[in-house]
Amino acid sequence: MPPFNPRDLRRTCKTLMGKGIDKINRDILQQHNKFDVSSVHYDRYDYMKEKMQSIKVWEDFIYCAIK
């Protein structure tokens, strides 16, 4: 088995999520959305509704893939 890096899972997951989740929501799920000043300092919204919707899409994808 080739060497394994946990980042490989994260990368594969983000790539596969592209089949049903837009890039903005994938970034939110992986905490990649907070780089500008207003997001870091002023945006305190937790995006929980959007995260839950994205996780549901991902859950359905995984369920269908293993079925």
PDB file of C-alpha atoms in Angstrom:
ATOM      1  CA  MET A   1       0.000   0.000   0.000  1.00  0.00           C
ATOM      2  CA  PRO A   2       1.389   3.437  -0.903  1.00  0.00           C
ATOM      3  CA  PRO A   3       2.108   5.879   1.926  1.00  0.00           C
ATOM      4  CA  PHE A   4      -1.028   7.512   3.292  1.00  0.00           C
ATOM      5  CA  ASN A   5      -1.461  11.129   4.265  1.00  0.00           C
ATOM      6  CA  PRO A   6      -4.674  12.371   5.972  1.00  0.00           C
ATOM      7  CA  ARG A   7      -4.675  15.281   3.516  1.00  0.00           C
ATOM      8  CA  ASP A   8      -5.336  12.715   0.767  1.00  0.00           C
ATOM      9  CA  LEU A   9      -8.753  11.943   2.305  1.00  0.00           C
ATOM     10  CA  ARG A  10      -9.601  15.622   2.565  1.00  0.00           C
ATOM     11  CA  ARG A  11      -8.584  16.215  -1.061  1.00  0.00           C
ATOM     12  CA  THR A  12     -10.505  13.180  -2.348  1.00  0.00           C
ATOM     13  CA  CYS A  13     -13.566  14.134  -0.324  1.00  0.00           C
ATOM     14  CA  LYS A  14     -13.560  17.690  -1.675  1.00  0.00           C
ATOM     15  CA  THR A  15     -13.144  16.434  -5.236  1.00  0.00           C
ATOM     16  CA  LEU A  16     -16.013  13.948  -4.953  1.00  0.00           C
ATOM     17  CA  MET A  17     -18.239  16.531  -3.272  1.00  0.00           C
ATOM     18  CA  GLY A  18     -17.951  18.522  -6.495  1.00  0.00           C
ATOM     19  CA  LYS A  19     -20.495  16.140  -8.028  1.00  0.00           C
ATOM     20  CA  GLY A  20     -23.303  17.654  -5.966  1.00  0.00           C
ATOM     21  CA  ILE A  21     -22.065  20.530  -3.807  1.00  0.00           C
ATOM     22  CA  ASP A  22     -20.937  23.863  -5.186  1.00  0.00           C
ATOM     23  CA  LYS A  23     -17.442  25.165  -4.454  1.00  0.00           C
ATOM     24  CA  ILE A  24     -18.595  27.860  -2.040  1.00  0.00           C
ATOM     25  CA  ASN A  25     -20.311  25.329   0.215  1.00  0.00           C
ATOM     26  CA  ARG A  26     -17.404  22.878  -0.045  1.00  0.00           C
ATOM     27  CA  ASP A  27     -15.095  25.668   1.100  1.00  0.00           C
ATOM     28  CA  ILE A  28     -17.433  26.464   3.990  1.00  0.00           C
ATOM     29  CA  LEU A  29     -17.451  22.812   5.065  1.00  0.00           C
ATOM     30  CA  GLN A  30     -13.663  22.673   5.034  1.00  0.00           C
ATOM     31  CA  GLN A  31     -13.240  26.077   6.707  1.00  0.00           C
ATOM     32  CA  HIS A  32     -11.615  27.575   3.580  1.00  0.00           C
ATOM     33  CA  ASN A  33     -14.001  30.494   3.296  1.00  0.00           C
ATOM     34  CA  LYS A  34     -12.576  32.953   5.838  1.00  0.00           C
ATOM     35  CA  PHE A  35      -9.610  34.723   4.358  1.00  0.00           C
ATOM     36  CA  ASP A  36     -10.749  38.282   3.775  1.00  0.00           C
ATOM     37  CA  VAL A  37     -10.880  40.894   6.532  1.00  0.00           C
ATOM     38  CA  SER A  38     -14.667  41.128   6.703  1.00  0.00           C
ATOM     39  CA  SER A  39     -15.082  37.347   6.982  1.00  0.00           C
ATOM     40  CA  VAL A  40     -12.411  36.979   9.640  1.00  0.00           C
ATOM     41  CA  HIS A  41     -13.468  39.899  11.806  1.00  0.00           C
ATOM     42  CA  TYR A  42     -17.113  40.681  11.117  1.00  0.00           C
ATOM     43  CA  ASP A  43     -18.959  37.673   9.716  1.00  0.00           C
ATOM     44  CA  ARG A  44     -20.107  35.699  12.766  1.00  0.00           C
ATOM     45  CA  TYR A  45     -22.783  33.696  10.956  1.00  0.00           C
ATOM     46  CA  ASP A  46     -22.028  29.982  11.449  1.00  0.00           C
ATOM     47  CA  TYR A  47     -23.472  28.742   8.102  1.00  0.00           C
ATOM     48  CA  MET A  48     -24.965  25.760   9.927  1.00  0.00           C
ATOM     49  CA  LYS A  49     -28.027  25.555   7.645  1.00  0.00           C
ATOM     50  CA  GLU A  50     -25.822  25.523   4.541  1.00  0.00           C
ATOM     51  CA  LYS A  51     -23.429  23.016   6.099  1.00  0.00           C
ATOM     52  CA  MET A  52     -26.287  20.676   7.008  1.00  0.00           C
ATOM     53  CA  GLN A  53     -27.684  20.862   3.453  1.00  0.00           C
ATOM     54  CA  SER A  54     -24.257  20.055   2.019  1.00  0.00           C
ATOM     55  CA  ILE A  55     -23.713  17.185   4.448  1.00  0.00           C
ATOM     56  CA  LYS A  56     -27.117  15.745   3.466  1.00  0.00           C
ATOM     57  CA  VAL A  57     -26.117  15.816  -0.227  1.00  0.00           C
ATOM     58  CA  TRP A  58     -22.796  14.148   0.659  1.00  0.00           C
ATOM     59  CA  GLU A  59     -24.556  11.548   2.825  1.00  0.00           C
ATOM     60  CA  ASP A  60     -26.921  10.650  -0.031  1.00  0.00           C
ATOM     61  CA  PHE A  61     -23.964  10.363  -2.435  1.00  0.00           C
ATOM     62  CA  ILE A  62     -22.058   8.046  -0.088  1.00  0.00           C
ATOM     63  CA  TYR A  63     -25.161   5.947   0.588  1.00  0.00           C
ATOM     64  CA  CYS A  64     -25.785   5.446  -3.138  1.00  0.00           C
ATOM     65  CA  ALA A  65     -22.098   4.660  -3.746  1.00  0.00           C
ATOM     66  CA  ILE A  66     -22.006   1.828  -1.218  1.00  0.00           C
ATOM     67  CA  LYS A  67     -25.396   0.419  -2.124  1.00  0.00           C
TER      68      LYS A  67
END
